């Protein structure tokens, strides 16, 4: 379970998060929507302790992230897969080494056969050929890099996965494959996840609940059907704009 | 008027607080690395790789500057000591100035540019492209994966490169002195030995160590704490090279004062 209680964060004079409350239950997929620049990435980073909130509590698996000691934090992070918005692949290593570093279990990491099999398996899950393993990140397209980032995040069989826009920049077919992967991880392994996304329609299909972050707060939250009908003004504005765009044929 | 006073106070406050904050961050990083030392299995292989890479990579430039240095020192010694000073003094001068000063300092200054800039740029780029965050997100420590191997590689290889530079520079100096000043092998060897203290060789290596620490720690610190994109990486690289070079010269003075007792 991931619990975010009253979390605030400011950068200089800019208030980014202003009392965010959010609970993601065990085995639940939460989609996090919100306009660009509202602090969705900041919130995800706060969950794994890459950004320390100014106020509030973040509790993952009954552990307070903001006050965890080094070793305990590393242990906790090993159970959380994080998909970075821009991939954040290690560019001095090939794809195989990248995915291998995602094997957070030391024994698995040390076992070259297991590492290879697992890397190939994860690449298949994100619809990439096994021969991608030998490529360097610079030789990949943006969408491929993003998918390798996803493969790296899930390689260690994490209990939690935080996706920062996993489908942005992907073609519709690959977007659907990633959406299906999110669902499959949840169904087969009981993974709990938060998925930041701009793909409103995709999130309606994959998420159990949807939350909207604007103005530093979660302004609406609920299952897709409820969320769609939410009377909250920000939700209406957000959805209408999205469907407007879709009407103009410029969706996503 | 009052805004001018405010501005002046703000600037004064910043000029005290900014360096203090930097010292704090540097201390944090040292603590991080100290803790990371327990993960021997992670940093050891990476250190070896890194040491090999900077050792082999820097060998050519070190050979080049050391042979030039030795040669030029011999030429200038010959130019200065004509007349009634015995010719063997050229041997003393070349050996002592190379081993005590020129070998370690020139190697350190060149490597501040070569290794320091590289480390600051690598780590800075990894920082701004979130690769360091990614490493942490996998529960892995940047200290044991990235920082310790680089600092240790410096500590391991730079003293070795200094010793190589010392030998090459003295050797070239010898050859040049022989061919241009006509000094005999016996005279040069006698000169080299007559003012030689056993400490001198160690002094060269000790200097290499301290310079290595300066290069490794400063460049890793600057790279690791890079902020804001490509420009930030540029600032870190320049900062690393300039700070390291100044620190090398400063350490040079301090070590001379502390270790060399006439
Ligand atoms: N390290 C940082 N230092 C200063 N400001 C930051 C930092 N990280 C984020 N911000 C600011 O916080 C705000 C939120 O950033 P964030 O990356 O979380 O947005 P986002 O909701 O993920 O947007 P997008 O959908 O475009 O990815 C932005 O205005 C950004 O300028
Ligand atoms: Mg973002």
Short mmCIF file of N, CA, C and O and ligand atoms in Angstrom, two decimals, chain A residues 10-12 14-17 34-45 51 85 164-165 196 198 213, chain B residues 228, ligand 1:
data_model
loop_
_atom_site.label_atom_id
_atom_site.label_comp_id
_atom_site.label_asym_id
_atom_site.label_seq_id
_atom_site.Cartn_x
_atom_site.Cartn_y
_atom_site.Cartn_z
N UNK A 10 8.03 22.65 -2.17
CA UNK A 10 8.24 23.86 -2.96
C UNK A 10 9.67 23.92 -3.44
O UNK A 10 10.58 23.39 -2.83
N UNK A 11 9.85 24.51 -4.61
CA UNK A 11 11.20 24.76 -5.13
C UNK A 11 11.38 26.26 -5.13
O UNK A 11 10.75 26.96 -5.92
N UNK A 12 12.22 26.77 -4.25
CA UNK A 12 12.38 28.22 -4.13
C UNK A 12 11.06 28.84 -3.74
O UNK A 12 10.45 28.45 -2.73
N UNK A 14 8.42 28.65 -5.69
CA UNK A 14 7.36 27.98 -6.42
C UNK A 14 6.79 26.81 -5.63
O UNK A 14 7.48 25.84 -5.34
N UNK A 15 5.51 26.94 -5.25
CA UNK A 15 4.85 25.85 -4.53
C UNK A 15 4.40 24.82 -5.54
O UNK A 15 3.58 25.11 -6.40
N UNK A 16 4.94 23.62 -5.48
CA UNK A 16 4.55 22.61 -6.46
C UNK A 16 3.48 21.68 -5.90
O UNK A 16 2.40 21.55 -6.46
N UNK A 17 3.75 21.05 -4.78
CA UNK A 17 2.75 20.22 -4.13
C UNK A 17 2.28 20.94 -2.88
O UNK A 17 3.08 21.50 -2.15
N UNK A 34 -3.09 15.02 -14.90
CA UNK A 34 -2.87 16.40 -14.49
C UNK A 34 -2.15 17.14 -15.58
O UNK A 34 -1.38 16.55 -16.33
N UNK A 35 -2.39 18.45 -15.66
CA UNK A 35 -1.72 19.22 -16.68
C UNK A 35 -0.21 19.21 -16.52
O UNK A 35 0.29 18.91 -15.43
N UNK A 36 0.50 19.51 -17.59
CA UNK A 36 1.96 19.51 -17.56
C UNK A 36 2.47 20.53 -16.55
O UNK A 36 1.97 21.64 -16.48
N UNK A 37 3.42 20.10 -15.76
CA UNK A 37 4.05 21.03 -14.81
C UNK A 37 3.34 21.16 -13.48
O UNK A 37 3.67 22.04 -12.68
N UNK A 38 2.40 20.25 -13.18
CA UNK A 38 1.72 20.36 -11.88
C UNK A 38 2.44 19.60 -10.78
O UNK A 38 2.02 19.66 -9.63
N UNK A 39 3.45 18.82 -11.13
CA UNK A 39 4.17 18.14 -10.06
C UNK A 39 3.89 16.65 -9.98
O UNK A 39 4.13 16.03 -8.95
N UNK A 40 3.46 16.05 -11.08
CA UNK A 40 3.21 14.60 -11.08
C UNK A 40 4.55 13.85 -10.92
O UNK A 40 4.66 12.93 -10.11
N UNK A 41 5.54 14.28 -11.70
CA UNK A 41 6.84 13.62 -11.58
C UNK A 41 7.45 13.86 -10.21
O UNK A 41 8.06 12.96 -9.63
N UNK A 42 7.27 15.07 -9.70
CA UNK A 42 7.80 15.39 -8.36
C UNK A 42 7.18 14.45 -7.33
O UNK A 42 7.87 13.90 -6.47
N UNK A 43 5.87 14.21 -7.45
CA UNK A 43 5.18 13.34 -6.49
C UNK A 43 5.73 11.90 -6.58
O UNK A 43 6.01 11.27 -5.57
N UNK A 44 5.89 11.41 -7.81
CA UNK A 44 6.41 10.04 -7.97
C UNK A 44 7.81 9.93 -7.38
O UNK A 44 8.14 8.96 -6.70
N UNK A 45 8.64 10.97 -7.62
CA UNK A 45 10.01 10.91 -7.09
C UNK A 45 10.01 10.97 -5.57
O UNK A 45 10.87 10.37 -4.92
N UNK A 51 13.13 12.81 -4.03
CA UNK A 51 12.88 14.19 -3.64
C UNK A 51 12.28 14.14 -2.24
O UNK A 51 11.38 13.35 -1.98
N UNK A 85 10.35 9.33 -16.89
CA UNK A 85 9.64 9.97 -17.99
C UNK A 85 10.46 9.95 -19.28
O UNK A 85 9.93 9.75 -20.36
N UNK A 164 6.13 6.83 -15.00
CA UNK A 164 5.99 8.24 -15.35
C UNK A 164 5.80 8.34 -16.86
O UNK A 164 6.75 8.27 -17.63
N UNK A 165 4.57 8.47 -17.27
CA UNK A 165 4.19 8.55 -18.68
C UNK A 165 4.79 7.43 -19.53
O UNK A 165 5.58 7.68 -20.44
N UNK A 196 1.45 7.77 -14.08
CA UNK A 196 1.24 9.13 -14.53
C UNK A 196 1.04 9.08 -16.03
O UNK A 196 1.81 8.42 -16.74
N UNK A 198 -0.81 11.06 -19.77
CA UNK A 198 -1.62 12.06 -20.46
C UNK A 198 -2.62 11.38 -21.37
O UNK A 198 -3.40 12.02 -22.05
N UNK A 213 -4.45 15.58 -10.43
CA UNK A 213 -3.62 16.50 -9.65
C UNK A 213 -3.56 17.85 -10.36
O UNK A 213 -3.10 17.93 -11.50
N UNK B 228 20.97 21.65 -13.54
CA UNK B 228 20.47 22.38 -14.69
C UNK B 228 21.20 22.18 -16.03
O UNK B 228 21.98 23.03 -16.47
N1 LIG C 1 14.59 19.76 -9.24
C1 LIG C 1 13.76 20.79 -9.44
N2 LIG C 1 14.15 22.05 -9.12
C2 LIG C 1 13.32 23.08 -9.29
N3 LIG C 1 12.08 22.99 -9.77
C3 LIG C 1 11.61 21.79 -10.11
C4 LIG C 1 12.42 20.62 -9.96
N4 LIG C 1 11.72 19.54 -10.37
C5 LIG C 1 10.53 20.02 -10.77
N5 LIG C 1 10.45 21.36 -10.61
C6 LIG C 1 9.29 22.20 -10.90
O1 LIG C 1 8.15 21.57 -10.38
C7 LIG C 1 7.07 21.67 -11.26
C8 LIG C 1 6.47 20.32 -11.49
O2 LIG C 1 7.36 19.52 -12.22
P1 LIG C 1 7.02 18.05 -12.67
O3 LIG C 1 8.18 17.55 -13.43
O4 LIG C 1 6.59 17.27 -11.51
O5 LIG C 1 5.77 18.27 -13.64
P2 LIG C 1 4.86 17.16 -14.28
O6 LIG C 1 3.52 17.26 -13.63
O7 LIG C 1 5.52 15.85 -14.22
O8 LIG C 1 4.74 17.67 -15.75
P3 LIG C 1 4.82 16.84 -17.13
O9 LIG C 1 3.47 16.29 -17.37
O10 LIG C 1 5.17 17.90 -18.13
O11 LIG C 1 5.87 15.82 -16.97
C9 LIG C 1 7.57 22.31 -12.53
O12 LIG C 1 7.09 23.61 -12.60
C10 LIG C 1 9.07 22.33 -12.38
O13 LIG C 1 9.55 23.57 -12.83
#
